[in-house]
Short mmCIF file of C-alpha atoms and ligand atoms in Angstrom, two decimals:
data_model
loop_
_atom_site.label_atom_id
_atom_site.label_comp_id
_atom_site.label_asym_id
_atom_site.label_seq_id
_atom_site.Cartn_x
_atom_site.Cartn_y
_atom_site.Cartn_z
CA UNK A 1 0.04 -0.12 -0.39
CA UNK A 2 0.58 3.99 -1.20
CA UNK A 3 1.75 5.94 2.01
CA UNK A 4 -0.88 7.81 0.20
CA UNK A 5 -3.11 5.43 0.46
CA UNK A 6 -2.82 4.90 3.62
CA UNK A 7 -2.64 8.66 4.68
CA UNK A 8 -6.74 8.14 3.24
CA UNK A 9 -7.20 5.48 5.19
CA UNK A 10 -6.18 6.77 7.96
CA UNK A 11 -7.58 10.64 8.05
CA UNK A 12 -10.83 8.14 6.91
CA UNK A 13 -11.54 6.96 10.27
CA UNK A 14 -13.28 9.65 11.98
CA UNK A 15 -10.40 10.32 15.12
CA UNK A 16 -11.24 14.07 16.94
CA UNK A 17 -10.42 14.03 20.64
CA UNK A 18 -13.13 14.29 22.16
CA UNK A 19 -14.63 10.35 20.15
CA UNK A 20 -12.68 7.28 21.65
CA UNK A 21 -9.52 6.24 19.21
CA UNK A 22 -10.29 2.71 20.11
CA UNK A 23 -10.99 2.50 16.11
CA UNK A 24 -7.25 3.70 14.60
CA UNK A 25 -5.70 1.96 17.39
CA UNK A 26 -7.62 -1.19 15.55
CA UNK A 27 -6.19 -0.47 12.17
CA UNK A 28 -2.55 0.28 13.59
CA UNK A 29 -2.30 -1.85 15.82
CA UNK A 30 -3.27 -3.97 12.52
CA UNK A 31 -0.83 -2.79 10.87
CA UNK A 32 2.21 -2.85 12.69
CA UNK A 33 1.51 -6.52 13.33
CA UNK A 34 0.82 -7.63 9.97
CA UNK A 35 4.90 -7.13 9.89
CA UNK A 36 5.74 -8.57 12.90
CA UNK A 37 5.87 -6.49 15.79
CA UNK A 38 4.63 -7.29 18.84
CA UNK A 39 1.81 -4.61 19.65
CA UNK A 40 0.68 -3.43 23.15
CA UNK A 41 -1.89 -1.35 24.15
CA UNK A 42 -2.83 0.63 27.27
CA UNK A 43 -6.17 2.07 27.30
CA UNK A 44 -7.36 4.28 30.19
CA UNK A 45 -10.79 5.99 30.71
CA UNK A 46 -10.21 9.84 30.71
CA UNK A 47 -12.44 12.04 32.21
CA UNK A 48 -15.71 11.87 30.11
CA UNK A 49 -14.92 7.70 31.03
CA UNK A 50 -14.28 7.33 27.09
CA UNK A 51 -11.92 4.65 26.32
CA UNK A 52 -8.64 5.71 25.04
CA UNK A 53 -5.54 3.12 24.51
CA UNK A 54 -1.66 4.31 23.58
CA UNK A 55 0.29 1.24 20.96
CA UNK A 56 2.93 0.27 21.23
CA UNK A 57 4.60 -1.96 19.18
CA UNK A 58 7.55 -3.55 18.81
CA UNK A 59 10.36 -5.56 16.81
CA UNK A 60 11.56 -8.80 18.56
CA UNK A 61 15.31 -9.12 19.04
CA UNK A 62 16.43 -11.88 20.39
CA UNK A 63 17.67 -9.92 24.40
CA UNK A 64 14.43 -8.78 24.93
CA UNK A 65 14.87 -6.54 27.59
CA UNK A 66 16.96 -4.67 25.14
CA UNK A 67 16.40 -0.82 25.60
CA UNK A 68 14.43 0.08 22.29
CA UNK A 69 17.38 2.36 20.15
CA UNK A 70 14.40 4.11 17.73
CA UNK A 71 10.81 5.23 18.98
CA UNK A 72 8.63 6.91 16.00
CA UNK A 73 6.01 8.25 17.72
CA UNK A 74 2.76 9.59 16.79
CA UNK A 75 -0.79 11.17 17.71
CA UNK A 76 -3.49 9.77 16.88
CA UNK A 77 -5.69 12.13 17.87
CA UNK A 78 -7.14 15.35 15.99
CA UNK A 79 -8.73 18.79 16.66
CA UNK A 80 -12.28 18.49 15.68
CA UNK A 81 -12.90 19.74 12.12
CA UNK A 82 -16.23 22.20 10.99
CA UNK A 83 -19.27 19.85 9.93
CA UNK A 84 -19.03 22.75 6.63
CA UNK A 85 -16.08 21.52 5.48
CA UNK A 86 -17.85 17.52 4.19
CA UNK A 87 -14.55 16.63 2.73
CA UNK A 88 -12.97 16.43 6.01
CA UNK A 89 -12.19 12.76 6.28
CA UNK A 90 -12.40 12.07 2.87
CA UNK A 91 -8.30 12.50 1.22
CA UNK A 92 -8.66 14.89 -1.15
CA UNK A 93 -5.79 15.93 -3.78
CA UNK A 94 -5.23 18.86 -5.35
CA UNK A 95 -2.15 21.02 -7.00
CA UNK A 96 0.54 18.26 -4.87
CA UNK A 97 -1.40 19.23 -1.89
CA UNK A 98 -3.27 16.35 0.21
CA UNK A 99 -7.09 18.03 2.05
CA UNK A 100 -8.52 15.71 5.15
CA UNK A 101 -8.32 16.72 8.88
CA UNK A 102 -5.54 15.53 10.25
CA UNK A 103 -3.70 15.08 7.01
CA UNK A 104 -1.14 17.45 8.17
CA UNK A 105 -1.44 16.94 11.97
CA UNK A 106 -0.69 14.84 12.36
CA UNK A 107 -1.69 11.41 10.24
CA UNK A 108 0.78 12.70 7.34
CA UNK A 109 3.56 11.08 9.88
CA UNK A 110 1.95 8.17 11.22
CA UNK A 111 1.47 7.00 7.29
CA UNK A 112 5.15 7.51 6.43
CA UNK A 113 5.88 5.63 9.70
CA UNK A 114 4.16 2.40 8.26
CA UNK A 115 4.98 2.83 5.22
CA UNK A 116 8.64 2.98 6.49
CA UNK A 117 8.66 -0.02 8.09
CA UNK A 118 7.17 -1.50 5.33
CA UNK A 119 9.48 -0.87 2.78
CA UNK A 120 12.87 -2.42 5.21
CA UNK A 121 13.94 -5.78 6.08
CA UNK A 122 13.19 -5.58 9.79
CA UNK A 123 14.78 -8.77 10.45
CA UNK A 124 17.74 -7.51 9.41
CA UNK A 125 17.51 -4.61 12.58
CA UNK A 126 19.44 -5.81 15.81
CA UNK A 127 18.15 -2.88 17.70
CA UNK A 128 14.35 -2.76 18.58
CA UNK A 129 12.55 -0.26 16.64
CA UNK A 130 8.87 1.60 18.63
CA UNK A 131 5.64 2.45 16.71
CA UNK A 132 4.40 4.58 19.07
CA UNK A 133 0.33 5.91 18.95
CA UNK A 134 -0.54 8.03 21.63
CA UNK A 135 -4.26 9.14 22.52
CA UNK A 136 -5.30 13.28 23.35
CA UNK A 137 -2.94 15.37 21.83
CA UNK A 138 -4.56 17.84 21.74
CA UNK A 139 -6.15 18.04 24.39
CA UNK A 140 -2.30 18.16 27.14
CA UNK A 141 -0.68 15.61 25.61
CA UNK A 142 -2.63 13.34 27.98
CA UNK A 143 -1.95 9.76 26.58
CA UNK A 144 2.23 10.55 26.09
CA UNK A 145 2.45 11.60 29.51
CA UNK A 146 0.37 8.69 30.83
CA UNK A 147 3.34 6.67 28.64
CA UNK A 148 5.87 8.62 30.88
CA UNK A 149 4.10 7.44 33.60
CA UNK A 150 3.63 4.10 33.49
CA UNK A 151 7.20 2.97 31.85
CA UNK A 152 6.28 0.92 29.45
CA UNK A 153 9.47 0.70 27.69
CA UNK A 154 12.30 3.24 27.76
CA UNK A 155 14.01 4.39 24.89
CA UNK A 156 18.03 5.83 23.63
CA UNK A 157 16.35 7.90 20.18
CA UNK A 158 12.31 9.00 19.55
CA UNK A 159 11.15 11.04 16.76
CA UNK A 160 7.68 12.95 17.93
CA UNK A 161 5.69 13.36 14.84
CA UNK A 162 4.56 16.94 14.70
CA UNK A 163 4.29 19.10 11.22
CA UNK A 164 7.97 20.98 10.83
CA UNK A 165 7.72 21.66 7.78
CA UNK A 166 10.94 18.79 7.94
CA UNK A 167 12.78 20.71 9.55
CA UNK A 168 14.40 18.51 12.72
CA UNK A 169 13.14 20.57 15.78
CA UNK A 170 15.86 19.82 19.16
CA UNK A 171 14.40 21.96 21.52
CA UNK A 172 10.91 22.90 22.95
CA UNK A 173 9.55 26.00 25.24
CA UNK A 174 7.48 24.20 28.09
CA UNK A 175 3.58 26.07 28.59
CA UNK A 176 2.15 26.36 32.61
CA UNK A 177 -0.71 27.85 33.18
CA UNK A 178 -2.31 29.27 37.23
CA UNK A 179 -5.00 30.76 37.80
CA UNK A 180 -4.65 33.28 40.96
CA UNK A 181 -7.88 34.53 43.51
CA UNK A 182 -7.15 37.47 44.75
CA UNK A 183 -9.51 38.69 47.70
CA UNK A 184 -11.31 41.80 49.26
CA UNK A 185 -13.84 42.76 51.06
CA UNK A 186 -17.35 43.80 49.80
CA UNK A 187 -18.74 47.56 51.11
CA UNK A 188 -20.58 49.93 49.82
CA UNK A 189 -18.26 52.70 46.99
CA UNK A 190 -19.17 55.07 48.82
CA UNK A 191 -17.56 53.65 51.87
CA UNK A 192 -14.03 52.41 50.64
CA UNK A 193 -12.82 52.73 53.34
CA UNK A 194 -14.78 49.69 55.17
CA UNK A 195 -13.75 47.90 52.50
CA UNK A 196 -10.82 45.67 50.31
CA UNK A 197 -10.93 46.06 46.31
CA UNK A 198 -9.76 43.31 45.19
CA UNK A 199 -9.18 44.44 42.47
CA UNK A 200 -6.93 47.41 43.40
CA UNK A 201 -5.15 44.25 45.26
CA UNK A 202 -5.07 42.92 41.10
CA UNK A 203 -3.70 45.38 39.51
CA UNK A 204 -0.49 46.03 42.38
CA UNK A 205 0.04 42.45 42.04
CA UNK A 206 0.13 42.45 38.32
CA UNK A 207 2.46 45.54 37.77
CA UNK A 208 4.67 43.48 40.49
CA UNK A 209 3.90 40.70 37.43
CA UNK A 210 4.63 42.80 34.70
CA UNK A 211 8.21 43.93 36.08
CA UNK A 212 8.82 39.83 36.96
CA UNK A 213 8.45 39.35 33.24
CA UNK A 214 11.26 42.42 32.29
CA UNK A 215 13.43 40.20 35.34
CA UNK A 216 12.83 36.68 32.87
CA UNK A 217 14.89 38.77 29.90
CA UNK A 218 17.56 38.33 32.03
CA UNK A 219 18.21 34.75 30.85
CA UNK A 220 18.14 34.31 27.80
CA UNK A 221 18.07 31.11 25.17
CA UNK A 222 19.53 32.32 21.75
CA UNK A 223 17.89 29.33 19.93
CA UNK A 224 14.64 30.69 21.02
CA UNK A 225 12.10 33.17 19.37
CA UNK A 226 12.06 35.27 21.84
CA UNK A 227 14.82 34.08 23.65
CA UNK A 228 13.38 34.44 27.09
CA UNK A 229 10.60 32.73 28.56
CA UNK A 230 7.62 35.18 28.46
CA UNK A 231 4.14 35.60 30.31
CA UNK A 232 1.16 36.59 29.95
CA UNK A 233 -2.35 37.99 31.87
CA UNK A 234 -4.90 36.54 29.48
CA UNK A 235 -8.04 36.96 31.10
CA UNK A 236 -9.30 39.01 33.97
CA UNK A 237 -12.91 39.26 35.33
CA UNK A 238 -13.35 40.39 39.44
CA UNK A 239 -16.33 42.25 41.03
CA UNK A 240 -19.77 42.05 41.49
CA UNK A 241 -21.19 45.70 40.24
CA UNK A 242 -19.72 49.51 40.13
CA UNK A 243 -21.38 50.66 42.92
CA UNK A 244 -19.67 48.03 44.70
CA UNK A 245 -16.06 47.38 46.80
CA UNK A 246 -14.79 44.51 44.79
CA UNK A 247 -14.43 41.24 46.86
CA UNK A 248 -12.92 39.19 44.53
CA UNK A 249 -10.97 39.28 40.96
CA UNK A 250 -9.24 36.78 39.35
CA UNK A 251 -6.92 36.37 36.31
CA UNK A 252 -5.27 34.24 34.76
CA UNK A 253 -0.93 33.14 34.61
CA UNK A 254 0.23 31.54 31.55
CA UNK A 255 3.88 31.71 31.00
CA UNK A 256 6.26 29.76 28.41
CA UNK A 257 9.74 28.62 30.21
CA UNK A 258 13.04 28.09 28.08
CA UNK A 259 14.95 24.96 28.39
CA UNK A 260 17.41 24.90 31.52
CA UNK A 261 14.79 27.06 33.70
CA UNK A 262 12.34 25.15 35.72
CA UNK A 263 8.16 25.18 34.84
CA UNK A 264 7.76 26.93 38.65
CA UNK A 265 10.19 28.76 39.12
CA UNK A 266 7.65 31.79 37.66
CA UNK A 267 5.27 31.28 40.52
CA UNK A 268 7.77 31.18 42.78
CA UNK A 269 8.74 35.11 41.71
CA UNK A 270 5.02 35.28 42.23
CA UNK A 271 5.08 34.32 45.02
CA UNK A 272 7.32 36.67 46.29
CA UNK A 273 6.57 39.32 45.11
CA UNK A 274 3.40 38.97 47.50
CA UNK A 275 5.10 38.83 50.71
CA UNK A 276 6.60 41.76 49.24
CA UNK A 277 3.08 42.98 49.03
CA UNK A 278 1.86 42.07 52.00
CA UNK A 279 4.75 43.98 54.14
CA UNK A 280 2.44 46.78 52.79
CA UNK A 281 -0.55 44.94 52.69
CA UNK A 282 -0.83 43.01 55.85
CA UNK A 283 -4.06 40.51 55.41
CA UNK A 284 -3.85 40.55 51.65
CA UNK A 285 -5.19 37.01 50.41
CA UNK A 286 -3.84 35.89 47.64
CA UNK A 287 -4.71 31.84 45.87
CA UNK A 288 -2.53 30.60 43.59
CA UNK A 289 -3.85 27.56 41.85
CA UNK A 290 -1.37 25.93 39.10
CA UNK A 291 -3.19 24.11 36.64
CA UNK A 292 -0.40 22.99 34.25
CA UNK A 293 2.82 22.95 34.21
CA UNK A 294 4.06 20.83 30.65
CA UNK A 295 8.10 20.84 30.92
CA UNK A 296 10.41 22.73 28.07
CA UNK A 297 12.73 20.35 26.57
CA UNK A 298 16.17 20.52 24.53
CA UNK A 299 18.34 17.46 23.15
CA UNK A 300 21.62 18.98 22.67
CA UNK A 301 23.25 19.27 18.94
CA UNK A 302 25.35 16.81 18.99
CA UNK A 303 23.44 14.13 19.93
CA UNK A 304 23.66 11.92 16.97
CA UNK A 305 19.60 11.72 16.40
CA UNK A 306 20.10 15.57 15.43
CA UNK A 307 22.88 15.45 13.34
CA UNK A 308 21.68 12.56 10.96
CA UNK A 309 18.45 14.59 10.75
CA UNK A 310 20.32 17.84 10.05
CA UNK A 311 22.58 15.94 7.86
CA UNK A 312 19.85 13.70 5.72
CA UNK A 313 17.28 16.47 5.22
CA UNK A 314 19.43 18.79 4.08
CA UNK A 315 17.99 21.69 6.75
CA UNK A 316 19.69 23.15 10.49
CA UNK A 317 17.82 21.53 13.68
CA UNK A 318 15.50 24.52 15.57
CA UNK A 319 13.42 25.09 18.14
CA UNK A 320 9.06 25.00 18.21
CA UNK A 321 7.56 27.38 19.87
CA UNK A 322 4.45 24.55 20.69
CA UNK A 323 4.23 22.34 23.06
CA UNK A 324 4.75 18.05 21.64
CA UNK A 325 4.83 14.62 22.95
CA UNK A 326 8.51 15.74 23.60
CA UNK A 327 8.60 16.04 26.98
CA UNK A 328 7.44 12.35 27.17
CA UNK A 329 10.38 11.06 25.32
CA UNK A 330 13.12 12.37 27.03
CA UNK A 331 11.06 11.31 30.64
CA UNK A 332 11.53 8.01 29.19
CA UNK A 333 15.47 7.94 28.51
CA UNK A 334 15.17 9.52 24.08
CA UNK A 335 17.24 12.11 23.18
CA UNK A 336 14.06 13.20 21.93
CA UNK A 337 13.18 15.39 18.12
CA UNK A 338 9.85 16.94 16.90
CA UNK A 339 9.83 16.36 12.73
CA UNK A 340 7.71 15.45 9.77
CA UNK A 341 5.83 16.74 6.41
CA UNK A 342 3.20 19.76 6.29
CA UNK A 343 3.33 23.30 8.19
CA UNK A 344 1.52 23.65 11.79
CA UNK A 345 0.71 27.32 10.45
CA UNK A 346 -2.13 25.17 8.00
CA UNK A 347 -2.96 22.15 11.03
CA UNK A 348 -5.90 22.61 13.08
CA UNK A 349 -7.52 24.86 10.21
CA UNK A 350 -10.74 24.36 7.97
CA UNK A 351 -8.29 22.79 5.09
CA UNK A 352 -5.30 21.22 6.34
CA UNK A 353 -3.20 19.90 3.90
CA UNK A 354 0.57 18.18 3.71
CA UNK A 355 1.89 18.86 0.64
CA UNK A 356 2.24 15.23 -1.48
CA UNK A 357 6.29 15.98 -1.77
CA UNK A 358 6.92 15.94 2.33
CA UNK A 359 4.67 13.07 2.69
CA UNK A 360 7.68 11.43 0.43
CA UNK A 361 10.30 12.82 1.45
CA UNK A 362 9.37 12.24 4.96
CA UNK A 363 9.32 8.35 4.07
CA UNK A 364 12.49 8.19 2.47
CA UNK A 365 14.32 9.87 5.57
CA UNK A 366 12.41 7.40 8.16
CA UNK A 367 13.23 4.68 6.64
CA UNK A 368 16.89 5.55 6.30
CA UNK A 369 16.12 6.82 10.12
CA UNK A 370 15.24 2.78 11.15
CA UNK A 371 18.56 2.25 9.17
CA UNK A 372 20.67 4.37 10.24
CA UNK A 373 20.39 3.45 14.66
CA UNK A 374 18.52 -0.24 14.56
CA UNK A 375 20.53 -2.33 11.70
ZN1 ZN B 1 0.07 17.72 16.62
#
């Protein structure tokens, strides 16, 4: 079967994150089993009681305890699609581009990986190769995080499929989020002296947070744009009426960390700012609820995987600005690089597509990677 036929079949299976991915996993398991790979399912139930499955398909080598040498990792879920996009599940070719939901993100990579294992003589592999297919990437890399916790395997190298226009991406910023609630005391606005405005308090705290953002620029990693940890207060709400001193004010704080900086470093600085404010405002109440802390990742530029992909793709390595499953693969011991056909800027859009030439090229590159690392 050609890589395009495989992509057509994968796109035809609706695997939006809210649905169970059991159907696409069955398809992938059958394709891997047909090549003689040992296939293991790691099912779990998501927060809406829907069954989700991670799949690890591994080549068999004489030493069954050997760590995986190379893992090819692709997420099976896609973002939702607009009902007006009637061809979302029907792969459509036009002008050298293949359109369909997931065609770019990330079923193109999965099709290339399946085609690569069908082109390589697996009997010649001396070191284990694993194809890893995950659930729930689009809603927070939840499937990959479960694999990292369960540790069903460790790997030396991992290629994490994402649309990077065939550029090897060896590092990425972390993504963290917290909800901050500042409390005050309600009162009639004609008598502010008997209340305490939560909004004024929040405003003072946010002024401190703006200073923290400036301070963060002092630590830089040149590989990133911008080269420092950024933060954002994206949402704010508070108060109950124009003539009531606000009793509560809530806002979100989001930050994207450069590698080498702990994901909770920003929170530590915010807590220090709160303590400093408390010296002037003794009964200040600030509640901080950290709701997400996805690590940054970085694989050294002299890693064999980075160097191999740079040479084989004829492109220098770079960094990604979006969240990926690479930190989970690093947790499993791997040097991880994010790589795949298609452009992330067209992913998640109606009419997402992968260029045919990049799809074909990625088959060739993955095939060479398998031969290079596992033979
Ligand atoms: Zn993706």
